[in-house]
Coordinates of C-alpha atoms in Angstrom, one line a residue:
Chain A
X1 CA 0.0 0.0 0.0
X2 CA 1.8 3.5 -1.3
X3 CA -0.5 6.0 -1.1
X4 CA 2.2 8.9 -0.8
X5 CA 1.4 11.1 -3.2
X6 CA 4.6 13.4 -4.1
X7 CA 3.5 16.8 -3.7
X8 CA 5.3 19.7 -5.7
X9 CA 6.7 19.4 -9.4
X10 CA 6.5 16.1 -11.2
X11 CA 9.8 14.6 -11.7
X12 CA 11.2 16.4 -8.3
X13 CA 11.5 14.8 -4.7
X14 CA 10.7 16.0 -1.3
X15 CA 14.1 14.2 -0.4
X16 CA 17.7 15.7 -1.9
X17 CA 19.1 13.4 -4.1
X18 CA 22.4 15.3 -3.7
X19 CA 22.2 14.0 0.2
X20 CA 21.3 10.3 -0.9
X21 CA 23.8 9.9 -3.8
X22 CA 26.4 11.1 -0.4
X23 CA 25.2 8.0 1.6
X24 CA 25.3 5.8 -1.2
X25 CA 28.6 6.6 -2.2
X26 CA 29.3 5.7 1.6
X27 CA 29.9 2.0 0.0
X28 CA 33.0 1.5 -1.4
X29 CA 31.9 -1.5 -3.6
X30 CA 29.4 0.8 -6.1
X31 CA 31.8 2.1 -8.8
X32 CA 29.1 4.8 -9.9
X33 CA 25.2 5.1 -10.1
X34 CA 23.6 7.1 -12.7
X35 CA 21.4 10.0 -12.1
X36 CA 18.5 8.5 -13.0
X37 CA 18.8 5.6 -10.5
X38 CA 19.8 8.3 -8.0
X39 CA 16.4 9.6 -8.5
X40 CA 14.5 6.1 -8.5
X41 CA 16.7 5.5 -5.2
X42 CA 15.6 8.8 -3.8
X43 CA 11.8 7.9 -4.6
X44 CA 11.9 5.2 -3.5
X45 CA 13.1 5.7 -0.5
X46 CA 10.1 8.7 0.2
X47 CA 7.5 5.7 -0.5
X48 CA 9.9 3.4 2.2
X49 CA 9.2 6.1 4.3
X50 CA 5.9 6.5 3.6
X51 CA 4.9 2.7 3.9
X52 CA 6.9 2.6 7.6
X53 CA 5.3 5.6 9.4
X54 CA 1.9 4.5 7.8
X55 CA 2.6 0.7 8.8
X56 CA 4.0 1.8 12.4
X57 CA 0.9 4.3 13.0
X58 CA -1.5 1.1 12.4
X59 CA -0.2 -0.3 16.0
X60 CA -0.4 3.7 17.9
X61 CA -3.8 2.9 16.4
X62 CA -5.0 -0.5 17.6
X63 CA -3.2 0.8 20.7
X64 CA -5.6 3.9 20.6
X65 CA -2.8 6.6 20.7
X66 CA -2.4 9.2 18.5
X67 CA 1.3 9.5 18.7
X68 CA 3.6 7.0 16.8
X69 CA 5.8 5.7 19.2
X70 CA 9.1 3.8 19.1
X71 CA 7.8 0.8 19.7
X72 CA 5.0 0.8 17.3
X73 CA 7.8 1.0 14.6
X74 CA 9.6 -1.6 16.4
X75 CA 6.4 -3.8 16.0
X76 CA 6.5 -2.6 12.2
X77 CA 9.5 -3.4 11.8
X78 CA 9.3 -7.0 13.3
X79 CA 5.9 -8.0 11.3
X80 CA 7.2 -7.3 8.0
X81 CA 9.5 -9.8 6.3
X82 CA 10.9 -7.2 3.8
X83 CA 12.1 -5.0 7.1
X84 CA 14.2 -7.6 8.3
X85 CA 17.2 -5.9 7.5
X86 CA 16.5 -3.0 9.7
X87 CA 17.4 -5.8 12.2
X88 CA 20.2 -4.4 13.7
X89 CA 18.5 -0.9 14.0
X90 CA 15.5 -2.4 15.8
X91 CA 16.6 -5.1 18.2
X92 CA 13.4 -6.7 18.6
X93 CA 11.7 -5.8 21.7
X94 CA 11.5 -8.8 23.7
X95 CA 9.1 -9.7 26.1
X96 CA 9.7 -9.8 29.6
X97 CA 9.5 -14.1 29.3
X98 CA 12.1 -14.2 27.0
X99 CA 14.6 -11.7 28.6
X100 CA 14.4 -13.9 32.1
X101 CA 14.6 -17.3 30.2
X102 CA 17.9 -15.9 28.3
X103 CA 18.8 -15.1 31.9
X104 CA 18.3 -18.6 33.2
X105 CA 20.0 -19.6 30.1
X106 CA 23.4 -17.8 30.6
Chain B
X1 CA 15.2 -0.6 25.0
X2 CA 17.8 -0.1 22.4
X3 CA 21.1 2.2 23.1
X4 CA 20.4 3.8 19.6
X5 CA 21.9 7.6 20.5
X6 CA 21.5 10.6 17.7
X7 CA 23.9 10.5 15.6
X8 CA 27.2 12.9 16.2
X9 CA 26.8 16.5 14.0
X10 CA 29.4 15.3 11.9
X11 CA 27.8 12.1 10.7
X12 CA 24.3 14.7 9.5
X13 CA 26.0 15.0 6.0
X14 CA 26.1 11.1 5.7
X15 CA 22.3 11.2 6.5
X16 CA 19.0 13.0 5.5
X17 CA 18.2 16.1 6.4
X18 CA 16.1 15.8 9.7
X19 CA 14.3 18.9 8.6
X20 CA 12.6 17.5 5.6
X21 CA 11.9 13.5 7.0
X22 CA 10.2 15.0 9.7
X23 CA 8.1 17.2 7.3
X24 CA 7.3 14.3 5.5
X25 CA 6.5 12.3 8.4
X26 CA 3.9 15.2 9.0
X27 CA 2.9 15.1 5.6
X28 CA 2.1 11.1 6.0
X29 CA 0.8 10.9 8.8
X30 CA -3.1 11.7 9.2
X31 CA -4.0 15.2 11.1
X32 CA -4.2 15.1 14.5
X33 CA -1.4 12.4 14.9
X34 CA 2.2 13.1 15.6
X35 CA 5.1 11.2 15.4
X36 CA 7.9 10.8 19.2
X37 CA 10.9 12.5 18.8
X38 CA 13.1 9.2 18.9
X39 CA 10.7 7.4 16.3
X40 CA 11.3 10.3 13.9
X41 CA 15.4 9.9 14.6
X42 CA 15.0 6.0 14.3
X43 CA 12.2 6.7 11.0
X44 CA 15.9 8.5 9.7
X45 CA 18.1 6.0 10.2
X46 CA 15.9 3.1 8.6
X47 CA 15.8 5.3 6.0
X48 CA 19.3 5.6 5.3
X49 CA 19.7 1.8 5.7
X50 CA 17.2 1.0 3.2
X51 CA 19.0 3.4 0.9
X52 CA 22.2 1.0 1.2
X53 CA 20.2 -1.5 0.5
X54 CA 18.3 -0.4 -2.2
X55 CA 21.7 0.6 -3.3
X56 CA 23.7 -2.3 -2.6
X57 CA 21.5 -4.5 -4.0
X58 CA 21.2 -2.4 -7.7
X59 CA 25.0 -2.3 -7.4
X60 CA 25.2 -6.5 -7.2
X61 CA 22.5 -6.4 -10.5
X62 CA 24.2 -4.6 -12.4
X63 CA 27.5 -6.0 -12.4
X64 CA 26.1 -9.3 -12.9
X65 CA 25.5 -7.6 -15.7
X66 CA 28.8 -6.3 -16.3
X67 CA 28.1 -2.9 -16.0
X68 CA 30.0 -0.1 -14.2
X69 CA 26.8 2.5 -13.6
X70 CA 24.0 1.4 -11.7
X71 CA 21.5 1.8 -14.4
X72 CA 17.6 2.5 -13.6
X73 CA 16.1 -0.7 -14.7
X74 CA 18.9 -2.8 -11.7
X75 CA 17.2 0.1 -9.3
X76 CA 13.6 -1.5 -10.5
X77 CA 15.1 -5.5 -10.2
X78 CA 16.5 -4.9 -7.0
X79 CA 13.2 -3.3 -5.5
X80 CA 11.6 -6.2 -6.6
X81 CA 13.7 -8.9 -5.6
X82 CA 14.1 -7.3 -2.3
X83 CA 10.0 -7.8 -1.4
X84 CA 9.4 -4.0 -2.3
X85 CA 7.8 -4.0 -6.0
X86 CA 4.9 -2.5 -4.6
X87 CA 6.9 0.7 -5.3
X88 CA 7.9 -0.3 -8.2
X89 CA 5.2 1.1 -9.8
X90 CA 5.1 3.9 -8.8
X91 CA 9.0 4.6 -8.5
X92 CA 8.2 3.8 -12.6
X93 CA 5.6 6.8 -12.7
X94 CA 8.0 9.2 -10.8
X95 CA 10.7 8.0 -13.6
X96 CA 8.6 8.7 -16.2
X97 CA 7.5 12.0 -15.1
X98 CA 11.3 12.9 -14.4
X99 CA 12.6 12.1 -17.5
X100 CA 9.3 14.3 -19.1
X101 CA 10.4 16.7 -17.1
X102 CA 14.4 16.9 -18.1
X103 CA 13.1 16.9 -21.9
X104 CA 11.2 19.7 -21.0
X105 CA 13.7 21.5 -19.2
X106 CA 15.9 20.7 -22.2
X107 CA 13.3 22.5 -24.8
X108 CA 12.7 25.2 -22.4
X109 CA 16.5 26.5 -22.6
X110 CA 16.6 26.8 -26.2
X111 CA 12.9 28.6 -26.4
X112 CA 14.0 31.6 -23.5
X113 CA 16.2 32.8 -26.6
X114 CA 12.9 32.6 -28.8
X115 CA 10.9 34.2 -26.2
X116 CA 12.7 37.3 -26.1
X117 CA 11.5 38.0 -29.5
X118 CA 14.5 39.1 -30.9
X119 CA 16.7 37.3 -33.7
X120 CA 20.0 36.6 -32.8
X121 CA 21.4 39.1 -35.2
X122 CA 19.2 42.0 -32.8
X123 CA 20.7 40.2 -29.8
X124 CA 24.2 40.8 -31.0
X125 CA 23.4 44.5 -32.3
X126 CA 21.9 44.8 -28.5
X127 CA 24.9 43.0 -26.5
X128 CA 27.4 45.2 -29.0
X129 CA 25.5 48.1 -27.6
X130 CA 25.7 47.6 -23.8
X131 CA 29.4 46.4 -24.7
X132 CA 29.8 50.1 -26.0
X133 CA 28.3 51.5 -23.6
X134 CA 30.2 49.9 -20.7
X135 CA 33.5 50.8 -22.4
X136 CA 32.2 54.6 -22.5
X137 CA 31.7 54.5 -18.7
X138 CA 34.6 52.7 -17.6
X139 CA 36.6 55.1 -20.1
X140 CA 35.4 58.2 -18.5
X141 CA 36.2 56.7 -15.0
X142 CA 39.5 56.0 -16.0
X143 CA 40.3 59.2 -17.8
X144 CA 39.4 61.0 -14.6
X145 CA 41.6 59.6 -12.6
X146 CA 44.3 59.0 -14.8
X147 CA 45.7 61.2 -17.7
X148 CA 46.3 58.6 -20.3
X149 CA 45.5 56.5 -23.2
X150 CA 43.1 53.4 -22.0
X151 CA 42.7 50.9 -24.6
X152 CA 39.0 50.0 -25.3
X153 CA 38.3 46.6 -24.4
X154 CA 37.9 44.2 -27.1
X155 CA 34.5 42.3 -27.2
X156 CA 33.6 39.2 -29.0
X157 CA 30.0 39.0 -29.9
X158 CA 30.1 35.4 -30.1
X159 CA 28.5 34.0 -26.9

């Protein structure tokens, strides 16, 4: 479900695309990406954003809050297949059980 | 919870500008709704790792292709084989709509000649002109406060 809707000019972003080619030039293994991938990247990137608030704000919901919190995201994050590389940014919030087994564990 | 601090002032440049994620964030969101200060900071970050990603990923494509430049269509594979191709779409539409626009842009610096509605041979005669006249001031500025010959400076009408 995208239903960001770019506002402004067609064919611009809300995002900079100077800003995003900067982080993606953070990897040393891309040789070069085009400006036209730079702006599909950038894009794309809006709609990721788009998708996680809108996905996170479903649990504030069912929770009946108005504000997203941190672990509404956090749930997002874990219910999603596709997020599962934002595993290291989101250590899953484990439940209380869990923590004091891995205790007894150790 | 996690230890995930704010990232130092120096690594801002290596990330997107807090500014406009959290306008967008507002702009997402529905009204009356708001959005905790560290889930706008952690909204950034997973931003910026799904750009590596995204990245990483088109970067693999397309030198399995042998290519150098990541092209668009590895940016439109790797969305899809990473579970997102329901942005594809749209990331498509926004392509489309880009590349109009560069076309455009394109036609649009040839026609501001045109618009003036002069021909170039006017445009010339007119730059000659304030050429001239330019000389005659700096000429007079330079003759009063120096006795002496000052060689008119020669202009190319060519642009």
């Amino acid at each position: 479900m995208v239903t960001f809707e770019a506002k402004g000019t067609p064919g611009t972003s809300t995002l900079p695309a100077a800003r995003v080619r900067r982080i993606i030039k953070e990897d040393k293994d891309i040789a070069a990406c085009g400006s036209d991938s730079l702006y599909m990247i950038t894009r794309a990137a809006e709609y990721f954003v788009d998708s996680l608030v809108r996905e996170s704000y479903e649990f504030s919901r069912l929770d009946k809050r108005k504000t997203v919190q941190y672990k509404d995201m956090a749930k997002a994050v874990q219910s999603i297949e596709q997020y599962d590389f934002l595993g290291d940014i989101i250590p899953p919030t484990v439940t209380l059980k869990k923590t004091t087994n891995e205790k007894s564990q150790q | 919870m996690s230890d995930y601090e704010g990232g130092a002032a120096n690594e801002d440049d290596l990330s997107l500008p807090r500014a406009t994620v959290y306008k967008l964030i507002g702009e997402m969101l529905p009204e009356g709704t708001a959005c905790a200060k560290d889930t706008r900071e952690l909204l950034l970050d997973c931003c910026n790792e799904f750009i590596h990603l995204i990245a990483s990923e088109s970067n693999d494509i397309c030198e399995k292709e042998a290519k150098r430049t990541i092209a668009a269509e590895h940016v439109l594979v790797a969305l899809q084989e990473l579970g997102f191709g329901k942005y594809v779409a749209k990331v498509q539409e926004a392509y489309d709509e880009y590349r109009k626009q560069q076309t455009k842009d394109r036609g649009r610096k040839s026609t501001k000649l045109s618009q003036l509605g002069m021909s170039e041979e006017e445009l010339l005669r007119s730059q000659e002109l304030l050429f001239a006249q330019a000389r005659m001031r700096y000429q007079t500025q330079t003759t009063e406060s120096q006795s002496g010959n000052s060689t008119p400076a020669t202009t190319n009408g060519a642009q």
